[in-house]
mmCIF file with all atom_site columns, C-alpha atoms in Angstrom:
data_model
loop_
_atom_site.group_PDB
_atom_site.id
_atom_site.type_symbol
_atom_site.label_atom_id
_atom_site.label_alt_id
_atom_site.label_comp_id
_atom_site.label_asym_id
_atom_site.label_entity_id
_atom_site.label_seq_id
_atom_site.pdbx_PDB_ins_code
_atom_site.Cartn_x
_atom_site.Cartn_y
_atom_site.Cartn_z
_atom_site.occupancy
_atom_site.B_iso_or_equiv
_atom_site.pdbx_formal_charge
_atom_site.auth_seq_id
_atom_site.auth_comp_id
_atom_site.auth_asym_id
_atom_site.auth_atom_id
_atom_site.pdbx_PDB_model_num
ATOM 1   C CA . MET A 1 1   ? 5.669   19.212  -2.083  1.00 63.00 ? 1   MET A CA 1
ATOM 2   C CA . THR A 1 2   ? 8.796   18.106  -3.504  1.00 79.00 ? 2   THR A CA 1
ATOM 3   C CA . ARG A 1 3   ? 8.755   15.314  -5.949  1.00 87.00 ? 3   ARG A CA 1
ATOM 4   C CA . PRO A 1 4   ? 10.753  12.266  -4.718  1.00 94.00 ? 4   PRO A CA 1
ATOM 5   C CA . VAL A 1 5   ? 13.488  10.792  -6.600  1.00 97.00 ? 5   VAL A CA 1
ATOM 6   C CA . ILE A 1 6   ? 12.590  7.201   -7.319  1.00 98.00 ? 6   ILE A CA 1
ATOM 7   C CA . THR A 1 7   ? 14.814  4.527   -8.642  1.00 96.00 ? 7   THR A CA 1
ATOM 8   C CA . LEU A 1 8   ? 14.046  0.850   -9.363  1.00 97.00 ? 8   LEU A CA 1
ATOM 9   C CA . TRP A 1 9   ? 17.007  -1.662  -9.691  1.00 93.00 ? 9   TRP A CA 1
ATOM 10  C CA . SER A 1 10  ? 16.392  -4.619  -11.763 1.00 93.00 ? 10  SER A CA 1
ATOM 11  C CA . ASP A 1 11  ? 18.328  -7.787  -12.850 1.00 91.00 ? 11  ASP A CA 1
ATOM 12  C CA . ALA A 1 12  ? 20.047  -6.745  -16.189 1.00 90.00 ? 12  ALA A CA 1
ATOM 13  C CA . HIS A 1 13  ? 17.379  -8.819  -18.523 1.00 90.00 ? 13  HIS A CA 1
ATOM 14  C CA . PHE A 1 14  ? 14.290  -7.806  -16.480 1.00 93.00 ? 14  PHE A CA 1
ATOM 15  C CA . TYR A 1 15  ? 13.378  -11.248 -16.115 1.00 94.00 ? 15  TYR A CA 1
ATOM 16  C CA . SER A 1 16  ? 12.558  -11.055 -12.476 1.00 95.00 ? 16  SER A CA 1
ATOM 17  C CA . PRO A 1 17  ? 8.941   -11.757 -11.275 1.00 96.00 ? 17  PRO A CA 1
ATOM 18  C CA . TYR A 1 18  ? 9.484   -9.626  -8.185  1.00 97.00 ? 18  TYR A CA 1
ATOM 19  C CA . VAL A 1 19  ? 10.918  -6.654  -10.218 1.00 97.00 ? 19  VAL A CA 1
ATOM 20  C CA . MET A 1 20  ? 7.905   -6.904  -12.318 1.00 98.00 ? 20  MET A CA 1
ATOM 21  C CA . SER A 1 21  ? 5.584   -6.662  -9.541  1.00 98.00 ? 21  SER A CA 1
ATOM 22  C CA . VAL A 1 22  ? 7.198   -3.455  -8.471  1.00 98.00 ? 22  VAL A CA 1
ATOM 23  C CA . TYR A 1 23  ? 7.415   -1.923  -11.823 1.00 98.00 ? 23  TYR A CA 1
ATOM 24  C CA . VAL A 1 24  ? 3.694   -2.658  -12.087 1.00 98.00 ? 24  VAL A CA 1
ATOM 25  C CA . ALA A 1 25  ? 2.893   -1.029  -8.811  1.00 98.00 ? 25  ALA A CA 1
ATOM 26  C CA . LEU A 1 26  ? 4.887   2.072   -9.597  1.00 98.00 ? 26  LEU A CA 1
ATOM 27  C CA . GLN A 1 27  ? 3.154   2.337   -13.233 1.00 98.00 ? 27  GLN A CA 1
ATOM 28  C CA . GLU A 1 28  ? -0.119  1.796   -11.637 1.00 98.00 ? 28  GLU A CA 1
ATOM 29  C CA . LYS A 1 29  ? 0.616   4.717   -9.199  1.00 97.00 ? 29  LYS A CA 1
ATOM 30  C CA . GLY A 1 30  ? 1.591   7.024   -12.017 1.00 96.00 ? 30  GLY A CA 1
ATOM 31  C CA . LEU A 1 31  ? 5.105   7.749   -10.397 1.00 97.00 ? 31  LEU A CA 1
ATOM 32  C CA . ALA A 1 32  ? 7.867   8.941   -12.410 1.00 96.00 ? 32  ALA A CA 1
ATOM 33  C CA . PHE A 1 33  ? 10.785  6.846   -11.722 1.00 98.00 ? 33  PHE A CA 1
ATOM 34  C CA . SER A 1 34  ? 14.263  5.795   -13.168 1.00 97.00 ? 34  SER A CA 1
ATOM 35  C CA . LEU A 1 35  ? 15.428  2.350   -14.139 1.00 96.00 ? 35  LEU A CA 1
ATOM 36  C CA . LYS A 1 36  ? 18.757  1.085   -13.234 1.00 94.00 ? 36  LYS A CA 1
ATOM 37  C CA . SER A 1 37  ? 20.088  -2.785  -13.368 1.00 89.00 ? 37  SER A CA 1
ATOM 38  C CA . VAL A 1 38  ? 22.788  -5.058  -11.824 1.00 87.00 ? 38  VAL A CA 1
ATOM 39  C CA . ASP A 1 39  ? 23.968  -8.030  -13.709 1.00 81.00 ? 39  ASP A CA 1
ATOM 40  C CA . LEU A 1 40  ? 23.403  -10.862 -11.220 1.00 76.00 ? 40  LEU A CA 1
ATOM 41  C CA . ASN A 1 41  ? 25.146  -13.409 -13.588 1.00 75.00 ? 41  ASN A CA 1
ATOM 42  C CA . GLN A 1 42  ? 28.386  -11.111 -13.367 1.00 76.00 ? 42  GLN A CA 1
ATOM 43  C CA . GLY A 1 43  ? 27.958  -10.824 -9.583  1.00 76.00 ? 43  GLY A CA 1
ATOM 44  C CA . GLU A 1 44  ? 27.474  -6.988  -9.558  1.00 66.00 ? 44  GLU A CA 1
ATOM 45  C CA . HIS A 1 45  ? 24.920  -7.310  -6.739  1.00 83.00 ? 45  HIS A CA 1
ATOM 46  C CA . LEU A 1 46  ? 27.919  -8.514  -4.642  1.00 76.00 ? 46  LEU A CA 1
ATOM 47  C CA . ASN A 1 47  ? 29.818  -5.398  -5.188  1.00 79.00 ? 47  ASN A CA 1
ATOM 48  C CA . THR A 1 48  ? 30.139  -3.394  -2.058  1.00 82.00 ? 48  THR A CA 1
ATOM 49  C CA . ASP A 1 49  ? 29.649  -0.088  -4.119  1.00 79.00 ? 49  ASP A CA 1
ATOM 50  C CA . TRP A 1 50  ? 26.128  -1.386  -5.161  1.00 76.00 ? 50  TRP A CA 1
ATOM 51  C CA . LYS A 1 51  ? 23.316  0.473   -3.362  1.00 80.00 ? 51  LYS A CA 1
ATOM 52  C CA . GLY A 1 52  ? 21.647  -2.678  -2.496  1.00 77.00 ? 52  GLY A CA 1
ATOM 53  C CA . TYR A 1 53  ? 24.468  -4.147  -0.950  1.00 67.00 ? 53  TYR A CA 1
ATOM 54  C CA . GLY A 1 54  ? 23.764  -2.946  2.659   1.00 84.00 ? 54  GLY A CA 1
ATOM 55  C CA . VAL A 1 55  ? 20.170  -4.090  2.309   1.00 85.00 ? 55  VAL A CA 1
ATOM 56  C CA . THR A 1 56  ? 19.745  -7.465  1.078   1.00 87.00 ? 56  THR A CA 1
ATOM 57  C CA . ARG A 1 57  ? 21.948  -7.737  -2.079  1.00 82.00 ? 57  ARG A CA 1
ATOM 58  C CA . ARG A 1 58  ? 18.811  -8.618  -4.273  1.00 86.00 ? 58  ARG A CA 1
ATOM 59  C CA . VAL A 1 59  ? 16.674  -7.131  -6.665  1.00 91.00 ? 59  VAL A CA 1
ATOM 60  C CA . PRO A 1 60  ? 14.211  -5.431  -6.931  1.00 96.00 ? 60  PRO A CA 1
ATOM 61  C CA . LEU A 1 61  ? 15.678  -2.542  -4.739  1.00 94.00 ? 61  LEU A CA 1
ATOM 62  C CA . LEU A 1 62  ? 13.810  0.454   -4.699  1.00 97.00 ? 62  LEU A CA 1
ATOM 63  C CA . GLU A 1 63  ? 15.344  3.818   -3.629  1.00 96.00 ? 63  GLU A CA 1
ATOM 64  C CA . VAL A 1 64  ? 12.769  6.850   -2.767  1.00 97.00 ? 64  VAL A CA 1
ATOM 65  C CA . ASP A 1 65  ? 15.309  9.731   -1.935  1.00 96.00 ? 65  ASP A CA 1
ATOM 66  C CA . ALA A 1 66  ? 17.547  8.264   0.680   1.00 93.00 ? 66  ALA A CA 1
ATOM 67  C CA . PHE A 1 67  ? 15.561  5.406   1.647   1.00 96.00 ? 67  PHE A CA 1
ATOM 68  C CA . ALA A 1 68  ? 16.423  1.992   0.103   1.00 96.00 ? 68  ALA A CA 1
ATOM 69  C CA . LEU A 1 69  ? 14.239  -0.959  0.295   1.00 97.00 ? 69  LEU A CA 1
ATOM 70  C CA . SER A 1 70  ? 14.452  -4.601  -0.955  1.00 96.00 ? 70  SER A CA 1
ATOM 71  C CA . GLU A 1 71  ? 11.844  -7.491  -1.306  1.00 96.00 ? 71  GLU A CA 1
ATOM 72  C CA . SER A 1 72  ? 8.881   -6.939  -3.647  1.00 97.00 ? 72  SER A CA 1
ATOM 73  C CA . SER A 1 73  ? 5.974   -7.196  -1.214  1.00 97.00 ? 73  SER A CA 1
ATOM 74  C CA . ALA A 1 74  ? 7.309   -5.159  1.320   1.00 97.00 ? 74  ALA A CA 1
ATOM 75  C CA . ILE A 1 75  ? 8.105   -2.533  -1.465  1.00 98.00 ? 75  ILE A CA 1
ATOM 76  C CA . THR A 1 76  ? 4.549   -2.784  -2.871  1.00 98.00 ? 76  THR A CA 1
ATOM 77  C CA . GLU A 1 77  ? 2.970   -2.389  0.801   1.00 98.00 ? 77  GLU A CA 1
ATOM 78  C CA . TYR A 1 78  ? 5.231   0.620   1.289   1.00 98.00 ? 78  TYR A CA 1
ATOM 79  C CA . LEU A 1 79  ? 4.321   2.285   -2.031  1.00 98.00 ? 79  LEU A CA 1
ATOM 80  C CA . ASP A 1 80  ? 0.709   1.902   -1.057  1.00 98.00 ? 80  ASP A CA 1
ATOM 81  C CA . GLU A 1 81  ? 1.168   3.581   2.028   1.00 97.00 ? 81  GLU A CA 1
ATOM 82  C CA . ARG A 1 82  ? 3.776   6.381   1.208   1.00 96.00 ? 82  ARG A CA 1
ATOM 83  C CA . PHE A 1 83  ? 1.722   7.249   -1.999  1.00 96.00 ? 83  PHE A CA 1
ATOM 84  C CA . ALA A 1 84  ? -1.822  6.564   -0.706  1.00 95.00 ? 84  ALA A CA 1
ATOM 85  C CA . PRO A 1 85  ? -5.260  7.118   -2.208  1.00 87.00 ? 85  PRO A CA 1
ATOM 86  C CA . PRO A 1 86  ? -7.190  8.897   -3.066  1.00 89.00 ? 86  PRO A CA 1
ATOM 87  C CA . GLN A 1 87  ? -4.262  11.006  -4.517  1.00 92.00 ? 87  GLN A CA 1
ATOM 88  C CA . TRP A 1 88  ? -2.620  7.849   -5.981  1.00 95.00 ? 88  TRP A CA 1
ATOM 89  C CA . GLU A 1 89  ? -4.223  4.674   -7.467  1.00 96.00 ? 89  GLU A CA 1
ATOM 90  C CA . ARG A 1 90  ? -4.594  1.763   -4.953  1.00 96.00 ? 90  ARG A CA 1
ATOM 91  C CA . LEU A 1 91  ? -2.425  -1.372  -4.957  1.00 98.00 ? 91  LEU A CA 1
ATOM 92  C CA . TYR A 1 92  ? -4.233  -3.311  -2.474  1.00 98.00 ? 92  TYR A CA 1
ATOM 93  C CA . PRO A 1 93  ? -7.978  -3.562  -1.562  1.00 97.00 ? 93  PRO A CA 1
ATOM 94  C CA . HIS A 1 94  ? -9.520  -1.103  0.753   1.00 95.00 ? 94  HIS A CA 1
ATOM 95  C CA . ASP A 1 95  ? -11.320 -3.656  2.697   1.00 96.00 ? 95  ASP A CA 1
ATOM 96  C CA . ILE A 1 96  ? -9.012  -4.915  5.663   1.00 97.00 ? 96  ILE A CA 1
ATOM 97  C CA . GLU A 1 97  ? -9.768  -8.451  5.178   1.00 97.00 ? 97  GLU A CA 1
ATOM 98  C CA . LYS A 1 98  ? -9.336  -8.489  1.413   1.00 98.00 ? 98  LYS A CA 1
ATOM 99  C CA . ARG A 1 99  ? -6.077  -6.523  1.994   1.00 97.00 ? 99  ARG A CA 1
ATOM 100 C CA . ALA A 1 100 ? -4.854  -9.336  4.256   1.00 98.00 ? 100 ALA A CA 1
ATOM 101 C CA . ARG A 1 101 ? -5.837  -11.873 1.642   1.00 98.00 ? 101 ARG A CA 1
ATOM 102 C CA . ALA A 1 102 ? -3.755  -10.074 -1.260  1.00 98.00 ? 102 ALA A CA 1
ATOM 103 C CA . ARG A 1 103 ? -0.940  -10.043 1.035   1.00 98.00 ? 103 ARG A CA 1
ATOM 104 C CA . GLN A 1 104 ? -1.210  -13.714 1.991   1.00 98.00 ? 104 GLN A CA 1
ATOM 105 C CA . ILE A 1 105 ? -1.419  -14.434 -1.785  1.00 98.00 ? 105 ILE A CA 1
ATOM 106 C CA . GLN A 1 106 ? 1.607   -12.789 -2.407  1.00 98.00 ? 106 GLN A CA 1
ATOM 107 C CA . ALA A 1 107 ? 3.528   -14.396 0.438   1.00 98.00 ? 107 ALA A CA 1
ATOM 108 C CA . TRP A 1 108 ? 2.294   -17.683 -0.600  1.00 98.00 ? 108 TRP A CA 1
ATOM 109 C CA . LEU A 1 109 ? 3.430   -17.278 -4.204  1.00 98.00 ? 109 LEU A CA 1
ATOM 110 C CA . ARG A 1 110 ? 6.999   -16.415 -3.063  1.00 97.00 ? 110 ARG A CA 1
ATOM 111 C CA . SER A 1 111 ? 7.358   -18.908 -0.474  1.00 97.00 ? 111 SER A CA 1
ATOM 112 C CA . ASP A 1 112 ? 5.643   -22.052 -1.907  1.00 97.00 ? 112 ASP A CA 1
ATOM 113 C CA . LEU A 1 113 ? 5.190   -23.944 -5.372  1.00 98.00 ? 113 LEU A CA 1
ATOM 114 C CA . MET A 1 114 ? 9.183   -24.112 -5.687  1.00 98.00 ? 114 MET A CA 1
ATOM 115 C CA . PRO A 1 115 ? 8.888   -27.050 -8.335  1.00 98.00 ? 115 PRO A CA 1
ATOM 116 C CA . ILE A 1 116 ? 7.055   -24.867 -10.760 1.00 98.00 ? 116 ILE A CA 1
ATOM 117 C CA . ARG A 1 117 ? 9.440   -21.822 -10.059 1.00 97.00 ? 117 ARG A CA 1
ATOM 118 C CA . GLU A 1 118 ? 12.436  -24.355 -10.767 1.00 97.00 ? 118 GLU A CA 1
ATOM 119 C CA . GLU A 1 119 ? 10.666  -26.061 -13.647 1.00 98.00 ? 119 GLU A CA 1
ATOM 120 C CA . ARG A 1 120 ? 9.206   -23.188 -15.283 1.00 98.00 ? 120 ARG A CA 1
ATOM 121 C CA . SER A 1 121 ? 11.643  -20.232 -14.735 1.00 97.00 ? 121 SER A CA 1
ATOM 122 C CA . THR A 1 122 ? 10.828  -16.921 -16.193 1.00 96.00 ? 122 THR A CA 1
ATOM 123 C CA . ASP A 1 123 ? 12.710  -17.259 -19.340 1.00 94.00 ? 123 ASP A CA 1
ATOM 124 C CA . VAL A 1 124 ? 9.609   -19.265 -20.219 1.00 97.00 ? 124 VAL A CA 1
ATOM 125 C CA . VAL A 1 125 ? 7.333   -15.949 -19.474 1.00 97.00 ? 125 VAL A CA 1
ATOM 126 C CA . PHE A 1 126 ? 9.565   -13.570 -20.872 1.00 95.00 ? 126 PHE A CA 1
ATOM 127 C CA . GLY A 1 127 ? 11.859  -15.307 -23.310 1.00 93.00 ? 127 GLY A CA 1
ATOM 128 C CA . GLY A 1 128 ? 9.552   -17.714 -25.114 1.00 94.00 ? 128 GLY A CA 1
ATOM 129 C CA . VAL A 1 129 ? 11.665  -20.745 -23.903 1.00 96.00 ? 129 VAL A CA 1
ATOM 130 C CA . LYS A 1 130 ? 9.865   -24.060 -23.802 1.00 97.00 ? 130 LYS A CA 1
ATOM 131 C CA . LYS A 1 131 ? 10.577  -26.544 -20.779 1.00 97.00 ? 131 LYS A CA 1
ATOM 132 C CA . PRO A 1 132 ? 10.027  -30.452 -20.759 1.00 97.00 ? 132 PRO A CA 1
ATOM 133 C CA . SER A 1 133 ? 7.277   -31.976 -19.068 1.00 98.00 ? 133 SER A CA 1
ATOM 134 C CA . LEU A 1 134 ? 6.772   -31.345 -15.298 1.00 98.00 ? 134 LEU A CA 1
ATOM 135 C CA . SER A 1 135 ? 8.185   -33.777 -12.794 1.00 98.00 ? 135 SER A CA 1
ATOM 136 C CA . ALA A 1 136 ? 5.944   -35.462 -10.639 1.00 98.00 ? 136 ALA A CA 1
ATOM 137 C CA . GLU A 1 137 ? 6.794   -32.765 -7.974  1.00 98.00 ? 137 GLU A CA 1
ATOM 138 C CA . GLY A 1 138 ? 5.923   -30.282 -10.508 1.00 98.00 ? 138 GLY A CA 1
ATOM 139 C CA . GLN A 1 139 ? 2.677   -31.724 -11.245 1.00 98.00 ? 139 GLN A CA 1
ATOM 140 C CA . LYS A 1 140 ? 1.709   -31.850 -7.681  1.00 98.00 ? 140 LYS A CA 1
ATOM 141 C CA . ALA A 1 141 ? 2.623   -28.175 -7.191  1.00 98.00 ? 141 ALA A CA 1
ATOM 142 C CA . ALA A 1 142 ? 0.590   -27.289 -10.194 1.00 98.00 ? 142 ALA A CA 1
ATOM 143 C CA . ALA A 1 143 ? -2.402  -29.106 -9.005  1.00 98.00 ? 143 ALA A CA 1
ATOM 144 C CA . LYS A 1 144 ? -1.978  -27.054 -5.636  1.00 98.00 ? 144 LYS A CA 1
ATOM 145 C CA . LEU A 1 145 ? -1.777  -24.006 -7.801  1.00 98.00 ? 145 LEU A CA 1
ATOM 146 C CA . PHE A 1 146 ? -4.866  -24.811 -9.797  1.00 98.00 ? 146 PHE A CA 1
ATOM 147 C CA . ASP A 1 147 ? -6.852  -25.635 -6.503  1.00 98.00 ? 147 ASP A CA 1
ATOM 148 C CA . THR A 1 148 ? -6.065  -22.556 -4.575  1.00 98.00 ? 148 THR A CA 1
ATOM 149 C CA . ALA A 1 149 ? -6.631  -20.251 -7.547  1.00 98.00 ? 149 ALA A CA 1
ATOM 150 C CA . ASN A 1 150 ? -9.816  -21.902 -8.417  1.00 98.00 ? 150 ASN A CA 1
ATOM 151 C CA . ALA A 1 151 ? -11.100 -21.228 -4.831  1.00 98.00 ? 151 ALA A CA 1
ATOM 152 C CA . LEU A 1 152 ? -9.662  -17.611 -4.928  1.00 98.00 ? 152 LEU A CA 1
ATOM 153 C CA . LEU A 1 153 ? -11.616 -17.002 -8.305  1.00 98.00 ? 153 LEU A CA 1
ATOM 154 C CA . ALA A 1 154 ? -14.643 -18.926 -7.559  1.00 97.00 ? 154 ALA A CA 1
ATOM 155 C CA . HIS A 1 155 ? -16.534 -15.818 -7.679  1.00 96.00 ? 155 HIS A CA 1
ATOM 156 C CA . GLY A 1 156 ? -16.106 -15.795 -11.543 1.00 95.00 ? 156 GLY A CA 1
ATOM 157 C CA . LYS A 1 157 ? -14.962 -12.240 -11.610 1.00 95.00 ? 157 LYS A CA 1
ATOM 158 C CA . PRO A 1 158 ? -11.893 -11.161 -13.738 1.00 96.00 ? 158 PRO A CA 1
ATOM 159 C CA . ASN A 1 159 ? -9.901  -9.782  -10.688 1.00 98.00 ? 159 ASN A CA 1
ATOM 160 C CA . LEU A 1 160 ? -9.442  -11.567 -7.316  1.00 98.00 ? 160 LEU A CA 1
ATOM 161 C CA . PHE A 1 161 ? -11.232 -8.784  -5.312  1.00 97.00 ? 161 PHE A CA 1
ATOM 162 C CA . GLY A 1 162 ? -13.640 -7.154  -7.590  1.00 92.00 ? 162 GLY A CA 1
ATOM 163 C CA . GLU A 1 163 ? -11.383 -4.344  -8.419  1.00 94.00 ? 163 GLU A CA 1
ATOM 164 C CA . TRP A 1 164 ? -7.570  -5.028  -9.636  1.00 98.00 ? 164 TRP A CA 1
ATOM 165 C CA . SER A 1 165 ? -4.805  -5.332  -7.146  1.00 98.00 ? 165 SER A CA 1
ATOM 166 C CA . ILE A 1 166 ? -1.060  -5.966  -7.271  1.00 98.00 ? 166 ILE A CA 1
ATOM 167 C CA . ALA A 1 167 ? -1.889  -9.683  -6.176  1.00 98.00 ? 167 ALA A CA 1
ATOM 168 C CA . ASP A 1 168 ? -3.698  -10.136 -9.636  1.00 98.00 ? 168 ASP A CA 1
ATOM 169 C CA . THR A 1 169 ? -0.224  -9.410  -11.248 1.00 98.00 ? 169 THR A CA 1
ATOM 170 C CA . ASP A 1 170 ? 1.456   -11.739 -9.031  1.00 98.00 ? 170 ASP A CA 1
ATOM 171 C CA . LEU A 1 171 ? -0.857  -14.774 -9.301  1.00 98.00 ? 171 LEU A CA 1
ATOM 172 C CA . ALA A 1 172 ? -1.215  -14.260 -13.327 1.00 98.00 ? 172 ALA A CA 1
ATOM 173 C CA . LEU A 1 173 ? 2.568   -14.477 -13.574 1.00 98.00 ? 173 LEU A CA 1
ATOM 174 C CA . MET A 1 174 ? 2.818   -17.980 -11.653 1.00 98.00 ? 174 MET A CA 1
ATOM 175 C CA . LEU A 1 175 ? 0.012   -19.084 -13.956 1.00 98.00 ? 175 LEU A CA 1
ATOM 176 C CA . ASN A 1 176 ? 1.656   -17.971 -16.973 1.00 98.00 ? 176 ASN A CA 1
ATOM 177 C CA . ARG A 1 177 ? 4.662   -19.909 -16.168 1.00 98.00 ? 177 ARG A CA 1
ATOM 178 C CA . LEU A 1 178 ? 2.529   -23.021 -17.147 1.00 98.00 ? 178 LEU A CA 1
ATOM 179 C CA . VAL A 1 179 ? 0.363   -21.455 -19.780 1.00 98.00 ? 179 VAL A CA 1
ATOM 180 C CA . LEU A 1 180 ? 3.102   -19.840 -21.786 1.00 98.00 ? 180 LEU A CA 1
ATOM 181 C CA . ASN A 1 181 ? 4.812   -23.223 -21.832 1.00 98.00 ? 181 ASN A CA 1
ATOM 182 C CA . GLY A 1 182 ? 1.851   -25.105 -23.312 1.00 98.00 ? 182 GLY A CA 1
ATOM 183 C CA . ASP A 1 183 ? 1.137   -26.816 -20.311 1.00 98.00 ? 183 ASP A CA 1
ATOM 184 C CA . ASP A 1 184 ? -2.570  -27.898 -19.444 1.00 98.00 ? 184 ASP A CA 1
ATOM 185 C CA . VAL A 1 185 ? -4.235  -25.299 -17.119 1.00 98.00 ? 185 VAL A CA 1
ATOM 186 C CA . PRO A 1 186 ? -7.876  -25.138 -16.472 1.00 98.00 ? 186 PRO A CA 1
ATOM 187 C CA . GLU A 1 187 ? -9.520  -22.765 -19.002 1.00 98.00 ? 187 GLU A CA 1
ATOM 188 C CA . PRO A 1 188 ? -10.857 -20.533 -16.303 1.00 98.00 ? 188 PRO A CA 1
ATOM 189 C CA . LEU A 1 189 ? -7.425  -19.829 -14.965 1.00 98.00 ? 189 LEU A CA 1
ATOM 190 C CA . ALA A 1 190 ? -6.024  -19.455 -18.462 1.00 98.00 ? 190 ALA A CA 1
ATOM 191 C CA . ASP A 1 191 ? -8.658  -16.815 -19.259 1.00 98.00 ? 191 ASP A CA 1
ATOM 192 C CA . TYR A 1 192 ? -7.842  -14.980 -15.922 1.00 98.00 ? 192 TYR A CA 1
ATOM 193 C CA . ALA A 1 193 ? -4.093  -15.032 -16.632 1.00 98.00 ? 193 ALA A CA 1
ATOM 194 C CA . ALA A 1 194 ? -4.614  -13.875 -20.225 1.00 98.00 ? 194 ALA A CA 1
ATOM 195 C CA . PHE A 1 195 ? -6.809  -10.831 -19.068 1.00 98.00 ? 195 PHE A CA 1
ATOM 196 C CA . GLN A 1 196 ? -4.498  -9.756  -16.271 1.00 98.00 ? 196 GLN A CA 1
ATOM 197 C CA . TRP A 1 197 ? -1.594  -10.015 -18.807 1.00 98.00 ? 197 TRP A CA 1
ATOM 198 C CA . GLN A 1 198 ? -3.201  -7.329  -21.190 1.00 98.00 ? 198 GLN A CA 1
ATOM 199 C CA . ARG A 1 199 ? -2.945  -4.721  -18.278 1.00 98.00 ? 199 ARG A CA 1
ATOM 200 C CA . ALA A 1 200 ? -0.978  -1.717  -19.924 1.00 98.00 ? 200 ALA A CA 1
ATOM 201 C CA . SER A 1 201 ? 1.397   -1.536  -16.830 1.00 98.00 ? 201 SER A CA 1
ATOM 202 C CA . VAL A 1 202 ? 2.014   -5.653  -17.411 1.00 98.00 ? 202 VAL A CA 1
ATOM 203 C CA . GLN A 1 203 ? 2.528   -4.937  -21.255 1.00 97.00 ? 203 GLN A CA 1
ATOM 204 C CA . ARG A 1 204 ? 5.137   -2.206  -20.633 1.00 97.00 ? 204 ARG A CA 1
ATOM 205 C CA . TYR A 1 205 ? 7.233   -4.523  -18.561 1.00 97.00 ? 205 TYR A CA 1
ATOM 206 C CA . ILE A 1 206 ? 6.925   -7.383  -20.895 1.00 96.00 ? 206 ILE A CA 1
ATOM 207 C CA . ALA A 1 207 ? 8.214   -4.749  -23.875 1.00 95.00 ? 207 ALA A CA 1
ATOM 208 C CA . LEU A 1 208 ? 10.841  -3.681  -21.338 1.00 94.00 ? 208 LEU A CA 1
ATOM 209 C CA . SER A 1 209 ? 12.152  -7.183  -20.837 1.00 91.00 ? 209 SER A CA 1
ATOM 210 C CA . ALA A 1 210 ? 11.874  -7.856  -24.666 1.00 90.00 ? 210 ALA A CA 1
ATOM 211 C CA . LYS A 1 211 ? 14.178  -4.897  -25.226 1.00 87.00 ? 211 LYS A CA 1
ATOM 212 C CA . HIS A 1 212 ? 16.864  -5.976  -22.933 1.00 82.00 ? 212 HIS A CA 1
ATOM 213 C CA . ALA A 1 213 ? 16.600  -9.864  -23.667 1.00 74.00 ? 213 ALA A CA 1
ATOM 214 C CA . GLY A 1 214 ? 19.777  -11.602 -24.409 1.00 58.00 ? 214 GLY A CA 1
#
């Protein structure tokens, strides 16, 4: 079988939480891939010559041979089907209902909690920047995050579904927007986020982001 040529496109500083999700997925699959970037601040993603222009003009963009795909959760689902177990590691739970729950968590983290995403941008996570106290709306969003995460992790295990899934990385990143800023986060949730943050694939992305910072 011919090995596919895989390219992951990122923002220039590797600050995107969604690029991180795909990067971690590729690392967990053990797939060889190359990295390229576009400078969003300079509008390079709006250049008609860019590979992602005809897709959604956003990062991450994944190229697998001649196929190009954007939107991180669509990419990770594609990777789990294209490079399926048992030959490759699993990104989503085997159980159909747990798998649906993992996808629900991913969709929720990408579509809700906007005050957290606005007030705790990823320069907190990857750049060590400190932000002022949360607004009233930010506090409401944080309370919702904590309530939902506590319910999801009520089983007391270090991963959402027994074994790791890509949803663990996504949830930990959202929690770390607050943890790494020094905000008050319930200890079990802070411990969960810290545990997920030590995963080798996550640490590789953090190192990559640090290398390209500034």
